Short mmCIF file of C-alpha atoms in Angstrom, two decimals:
data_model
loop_
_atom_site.label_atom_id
_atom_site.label_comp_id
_atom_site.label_asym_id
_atom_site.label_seq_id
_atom_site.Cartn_x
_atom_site.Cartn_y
_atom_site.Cartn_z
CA UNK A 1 -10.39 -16.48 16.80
CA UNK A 2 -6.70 -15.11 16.29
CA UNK A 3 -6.45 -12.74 13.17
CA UNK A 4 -3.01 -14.03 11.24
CA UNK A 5 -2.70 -10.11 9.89
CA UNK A 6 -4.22 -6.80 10.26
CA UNK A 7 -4.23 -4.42 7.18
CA UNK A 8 -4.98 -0.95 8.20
CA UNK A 9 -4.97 1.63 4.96
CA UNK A 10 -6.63 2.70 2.04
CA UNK A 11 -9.75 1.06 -0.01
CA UNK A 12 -10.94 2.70 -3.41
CA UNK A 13 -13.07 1.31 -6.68
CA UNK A 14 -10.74 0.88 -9.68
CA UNK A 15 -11.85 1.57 -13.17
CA UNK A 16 -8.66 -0.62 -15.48
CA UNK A 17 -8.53 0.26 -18.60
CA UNK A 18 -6.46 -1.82 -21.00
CA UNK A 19 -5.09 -1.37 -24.23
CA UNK A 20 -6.48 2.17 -25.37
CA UNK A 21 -4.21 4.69 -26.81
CA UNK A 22 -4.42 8.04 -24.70
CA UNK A 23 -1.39 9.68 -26.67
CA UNK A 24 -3.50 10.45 -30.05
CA UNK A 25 -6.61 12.43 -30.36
CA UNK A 26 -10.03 11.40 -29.72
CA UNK A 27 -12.06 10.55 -32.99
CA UNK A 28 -15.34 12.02 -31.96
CA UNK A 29 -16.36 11.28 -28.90
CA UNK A 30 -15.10 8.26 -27.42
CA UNK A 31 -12.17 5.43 -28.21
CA UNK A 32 -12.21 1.76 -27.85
CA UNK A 33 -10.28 -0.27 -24.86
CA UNK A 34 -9.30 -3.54 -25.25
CA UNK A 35 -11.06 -3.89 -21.62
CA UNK A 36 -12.70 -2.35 -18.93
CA UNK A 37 -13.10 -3.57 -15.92
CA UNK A 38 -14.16 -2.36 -12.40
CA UNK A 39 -12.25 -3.97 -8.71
CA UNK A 40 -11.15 -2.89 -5.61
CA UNK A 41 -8.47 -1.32 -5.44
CA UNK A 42 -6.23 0.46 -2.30
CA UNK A 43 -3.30 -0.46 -0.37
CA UNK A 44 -4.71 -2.33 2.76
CA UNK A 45 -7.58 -3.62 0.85
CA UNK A 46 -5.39 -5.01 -2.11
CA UNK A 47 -3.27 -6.91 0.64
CA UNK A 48 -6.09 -8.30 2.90
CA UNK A 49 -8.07 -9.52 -0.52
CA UNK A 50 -4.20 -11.33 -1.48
CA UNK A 51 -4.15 -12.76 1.78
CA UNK A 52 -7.51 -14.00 1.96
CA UNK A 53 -7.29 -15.64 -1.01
CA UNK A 54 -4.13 -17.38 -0.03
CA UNK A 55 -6.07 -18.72 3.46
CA UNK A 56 -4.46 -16.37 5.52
CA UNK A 57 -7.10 -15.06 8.12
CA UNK A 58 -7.03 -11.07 7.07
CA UNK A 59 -8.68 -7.98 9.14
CA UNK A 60 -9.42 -4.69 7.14
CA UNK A 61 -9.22 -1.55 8.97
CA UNK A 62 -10.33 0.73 6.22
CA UNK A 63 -13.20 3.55 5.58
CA UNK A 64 -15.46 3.45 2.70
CA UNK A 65 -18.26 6.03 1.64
CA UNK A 66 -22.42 5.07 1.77
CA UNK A 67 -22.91 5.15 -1.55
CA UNK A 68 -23.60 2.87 -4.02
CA UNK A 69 -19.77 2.07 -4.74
CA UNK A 70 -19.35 1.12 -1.36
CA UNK A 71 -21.81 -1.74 -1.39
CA UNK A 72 -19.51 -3.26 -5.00
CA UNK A 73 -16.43 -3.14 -2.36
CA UNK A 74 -18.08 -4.92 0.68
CA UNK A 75 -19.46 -8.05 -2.20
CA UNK A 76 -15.75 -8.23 -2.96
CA UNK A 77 -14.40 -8.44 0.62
CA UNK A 78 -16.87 -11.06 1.32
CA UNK A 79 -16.41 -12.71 -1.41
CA UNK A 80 -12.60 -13.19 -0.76
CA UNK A 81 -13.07 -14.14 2.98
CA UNK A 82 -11.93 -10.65 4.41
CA UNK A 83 -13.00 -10.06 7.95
CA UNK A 84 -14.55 -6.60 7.66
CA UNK A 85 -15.91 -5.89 11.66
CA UNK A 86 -13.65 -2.76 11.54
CA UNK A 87 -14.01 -1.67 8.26
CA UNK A 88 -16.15 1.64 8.80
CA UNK A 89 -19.07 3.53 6.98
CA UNK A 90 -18.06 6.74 6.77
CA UNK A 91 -20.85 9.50 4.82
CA UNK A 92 -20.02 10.87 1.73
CA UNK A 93 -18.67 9.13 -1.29
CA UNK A 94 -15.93 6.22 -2.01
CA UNK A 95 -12.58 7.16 -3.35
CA UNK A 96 -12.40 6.32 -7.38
CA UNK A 97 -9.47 5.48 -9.18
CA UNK A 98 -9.35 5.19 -12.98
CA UNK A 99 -6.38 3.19 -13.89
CA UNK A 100 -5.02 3.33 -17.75
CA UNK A 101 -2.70 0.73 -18.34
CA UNK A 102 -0.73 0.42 -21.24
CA UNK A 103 0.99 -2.23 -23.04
CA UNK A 104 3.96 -2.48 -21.02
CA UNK A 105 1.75 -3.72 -17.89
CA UNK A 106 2.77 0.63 -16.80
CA UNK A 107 0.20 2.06 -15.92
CA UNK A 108 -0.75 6.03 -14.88
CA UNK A 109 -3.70 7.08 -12.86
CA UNK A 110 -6.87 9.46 -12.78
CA UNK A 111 -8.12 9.71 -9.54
CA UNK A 112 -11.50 11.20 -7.69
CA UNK A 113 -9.38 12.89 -5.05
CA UNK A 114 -9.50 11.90 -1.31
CA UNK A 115 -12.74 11.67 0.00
CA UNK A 116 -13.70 12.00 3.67
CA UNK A 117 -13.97 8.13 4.43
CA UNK A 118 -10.27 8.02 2.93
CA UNK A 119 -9.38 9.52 6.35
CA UNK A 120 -10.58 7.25 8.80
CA UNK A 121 -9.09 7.11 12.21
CA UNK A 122 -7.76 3.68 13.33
CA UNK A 123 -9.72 1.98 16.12
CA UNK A 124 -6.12 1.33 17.87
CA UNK A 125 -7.42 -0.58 20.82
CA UNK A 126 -8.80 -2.86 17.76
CA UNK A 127 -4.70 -3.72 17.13
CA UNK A 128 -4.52 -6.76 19.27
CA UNK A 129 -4.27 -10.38 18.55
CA UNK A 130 -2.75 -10.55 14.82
CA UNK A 131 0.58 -12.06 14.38
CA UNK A 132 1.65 -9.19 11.76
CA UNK A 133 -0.01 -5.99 11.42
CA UNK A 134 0.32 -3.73 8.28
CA UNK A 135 0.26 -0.21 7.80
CA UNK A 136 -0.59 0.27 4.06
CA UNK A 137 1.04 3.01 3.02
CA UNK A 138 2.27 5.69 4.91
CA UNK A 139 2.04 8.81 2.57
CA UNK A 140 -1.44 8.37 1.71
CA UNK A 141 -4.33 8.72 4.05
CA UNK A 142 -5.35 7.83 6.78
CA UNK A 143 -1.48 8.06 6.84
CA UNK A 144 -0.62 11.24 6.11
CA UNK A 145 0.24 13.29 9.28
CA UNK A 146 3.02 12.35 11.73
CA UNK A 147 0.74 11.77 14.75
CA UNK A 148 -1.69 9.01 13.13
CA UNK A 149 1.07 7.42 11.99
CA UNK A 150 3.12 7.18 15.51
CA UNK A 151 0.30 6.13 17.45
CA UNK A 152 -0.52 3.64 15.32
CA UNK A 153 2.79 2.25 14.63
CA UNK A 154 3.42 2.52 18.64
CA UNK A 155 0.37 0.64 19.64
CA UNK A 156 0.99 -1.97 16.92
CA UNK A 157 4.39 -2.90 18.33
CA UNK A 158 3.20 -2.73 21.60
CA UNK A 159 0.86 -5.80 21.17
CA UNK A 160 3.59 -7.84 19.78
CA UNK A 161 2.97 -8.32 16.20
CA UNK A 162 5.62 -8.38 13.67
CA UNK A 163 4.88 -4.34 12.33
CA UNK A 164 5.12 -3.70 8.37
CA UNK A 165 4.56 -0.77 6.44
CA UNK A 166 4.77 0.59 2.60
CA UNK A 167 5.55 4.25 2.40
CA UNK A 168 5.16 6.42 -0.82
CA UNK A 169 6.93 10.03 -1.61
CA UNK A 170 4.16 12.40 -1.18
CA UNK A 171 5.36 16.19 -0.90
CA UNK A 172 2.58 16.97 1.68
CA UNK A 173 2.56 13.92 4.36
CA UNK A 174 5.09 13.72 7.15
CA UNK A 175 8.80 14.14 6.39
CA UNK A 176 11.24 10.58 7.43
CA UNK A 177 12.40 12.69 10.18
CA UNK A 178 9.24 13.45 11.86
CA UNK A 179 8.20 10.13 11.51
CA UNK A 180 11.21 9.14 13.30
CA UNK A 181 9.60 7.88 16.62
CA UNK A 182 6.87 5.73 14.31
CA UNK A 183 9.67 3.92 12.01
CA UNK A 184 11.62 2.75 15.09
CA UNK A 185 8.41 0.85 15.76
CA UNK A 186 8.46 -1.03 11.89
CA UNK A 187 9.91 -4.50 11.30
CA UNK A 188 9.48 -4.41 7.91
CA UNK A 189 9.34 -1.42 5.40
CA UNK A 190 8.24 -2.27 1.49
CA UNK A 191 9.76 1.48 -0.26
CA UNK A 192 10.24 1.47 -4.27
CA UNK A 193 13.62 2.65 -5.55
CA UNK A 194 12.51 5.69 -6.92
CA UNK A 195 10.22 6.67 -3.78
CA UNK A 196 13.02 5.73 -1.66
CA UNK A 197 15.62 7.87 -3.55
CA UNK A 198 13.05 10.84 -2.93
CA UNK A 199 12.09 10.06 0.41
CA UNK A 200 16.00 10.20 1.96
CA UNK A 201 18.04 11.85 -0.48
CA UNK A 202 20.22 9.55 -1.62
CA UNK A 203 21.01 7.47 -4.71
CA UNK A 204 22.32 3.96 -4.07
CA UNK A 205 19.77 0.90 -2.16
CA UNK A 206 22.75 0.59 0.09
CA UNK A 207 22.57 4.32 0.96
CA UNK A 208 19.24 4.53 1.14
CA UNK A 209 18.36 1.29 3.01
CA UNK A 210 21.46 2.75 5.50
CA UNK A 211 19.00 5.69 6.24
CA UNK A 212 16.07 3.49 6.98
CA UNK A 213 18.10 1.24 9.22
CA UNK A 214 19.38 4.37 10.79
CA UNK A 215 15.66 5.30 11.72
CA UNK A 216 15.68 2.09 13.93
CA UNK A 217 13.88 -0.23 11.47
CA UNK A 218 14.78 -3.20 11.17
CA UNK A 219 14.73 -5.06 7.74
CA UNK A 220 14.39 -2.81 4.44
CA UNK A 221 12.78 -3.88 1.21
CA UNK A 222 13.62 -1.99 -1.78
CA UNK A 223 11.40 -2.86 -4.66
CA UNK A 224 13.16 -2.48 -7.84
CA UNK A 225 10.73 -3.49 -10.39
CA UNK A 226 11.83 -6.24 -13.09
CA UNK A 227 15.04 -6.54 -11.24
CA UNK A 228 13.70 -7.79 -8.01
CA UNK A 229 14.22 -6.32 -4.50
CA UNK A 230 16.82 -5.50 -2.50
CA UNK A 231 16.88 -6.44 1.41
CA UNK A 232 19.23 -4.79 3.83
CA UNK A 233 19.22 -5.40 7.27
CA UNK A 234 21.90 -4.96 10.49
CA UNK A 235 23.75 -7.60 9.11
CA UNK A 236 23.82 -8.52 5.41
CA UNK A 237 22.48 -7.66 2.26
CA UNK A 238 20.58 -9.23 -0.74
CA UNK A 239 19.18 -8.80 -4.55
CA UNK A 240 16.39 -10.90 -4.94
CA UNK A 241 15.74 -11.59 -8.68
CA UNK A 242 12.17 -11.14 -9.69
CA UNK A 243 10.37 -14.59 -11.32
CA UNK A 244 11.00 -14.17 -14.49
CA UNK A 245 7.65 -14.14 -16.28
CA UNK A 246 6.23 -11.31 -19.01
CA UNK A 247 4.41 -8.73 -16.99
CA UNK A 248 1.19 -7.74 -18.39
CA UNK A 249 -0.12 -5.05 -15.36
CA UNK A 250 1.75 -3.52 -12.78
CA UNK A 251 -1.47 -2.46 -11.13
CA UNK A 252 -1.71 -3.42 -7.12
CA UNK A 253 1.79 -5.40 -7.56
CA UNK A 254 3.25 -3.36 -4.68
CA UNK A 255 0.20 -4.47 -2.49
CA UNK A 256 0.43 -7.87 -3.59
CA UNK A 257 4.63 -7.90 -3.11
CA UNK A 258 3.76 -6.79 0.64
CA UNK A 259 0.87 -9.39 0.86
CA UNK A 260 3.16 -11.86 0.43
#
């Protein structure tokens, strides 16, 4: 059966915590949340669980650890209808995010590190037969170094899918220009605004999105919070206006902007 999209990325346990104040001191040992709840989190797992649950048939290529964390994360996939044949068992431990999110739906991070199953290699003769395949997050593992990236991105366009990717600032992955051979391969790229300022350089979306385009990309995505996005591409450009509802957690919205 033809996969609709392959999601190839990151998968982690989140720990949200809601409505606990972390900028006054503890009294005694512990302080009260308003909740606490535990999900999967990650990039490519976030956006195959959205797309599952909207009936679109999803493929996860991700790595998660043996351990007992790992078993929570496969109920979940199943559970949302994600097609998990090249999701791999890799031995150590999960990655483990803590997520504190505070009243403005903002939230900030405490994280277990990166694991070994966190750096999975893609099974790239597994990239055939999807209409669209995603690349989580370049940045982030198994996305960090220029090579994984490029092969993947190269192999993905080669089977004819419609190629997306998110990309994050991170000071010790690949730099834009020695990704440059990868990005020519992307349709789609999902950057936010202040990433994207970091990432090129440059201040204004039409500057920036002028630097992606440059790369050989074809369609940039700015996300730019409650204001919406901003689309550039070879021949026009666009705001977007977010839907204009109260926002209450910004957790996995990226994920969830590039599942849909």
């Amino acid at each position: 059966m033809k996969t609709d999209v392959i999601c190839v990325g990151l998968t982690c346990a989140d720990v949200l915590i809601q409505g606990v104040d972390l900028t006054t001191p503890f009294e005694g040992e512990s302080k009260p949340a308003d909740t606490v709840t535990v999900s999967v989190g990650g990039d490519a797992a976030n956006q195959a669980i959205v797309l599952s649950k909207m009936g679109v048939k999803a493929k996860l290529m991700t790595g998660i650890g043996n351990d007992a964390v790992s078993a929570m994360i496969r109920q979940v996939f199943e559970q949302a209808g994600v097609e998990m044949s090249e999701t791999k068992d890799v031995a150590g431990t999960s990655a483990v995010n803590v997520v504190v999110i505070a009243k403005d739906g903002q939230r900030n991070f405490i994280n277990s590190g990166l694991p070994e199953s966190t750096f999975f290699t893609p099974d790239l003769s597994k990239l055939k037969d999807a209409s669209v395949i995603s690349l989580g997050s370049i940045g982030v593992p198994p996305f960090m170094d220029a090579k994984t990236v490029t092969d993947t991105a190269k192999v993905a366009k080669a089977s004819g899918a419609i190629v997306c990717a998110d990309v994050i600032y991170n000071p010790g992955s690949a730099t834009l220009e020695e990704l440059k051979e990868a990005l020519s391969c992307i349709d789609y790229i999902f950057p936010n605004e202040e990433e994207a300022r970091l990432l090129t350089g440059k201040e204004t979306l039409d500057e920036i999105a002028d630097v992606f385009l440059e790369y050989g990309i074809q369609t940039v995505l700015i996300k730019i919070g409650k204001d919406g996005v901003f689309v550039k591409n070879r021949e026009s450009s666009r705001v977007y206006p977010a839907i204009g509802k109260k926002v209450v957690d910004t957790t996995g919205a990226g994920d969830n902007f590039a599942a849909g």
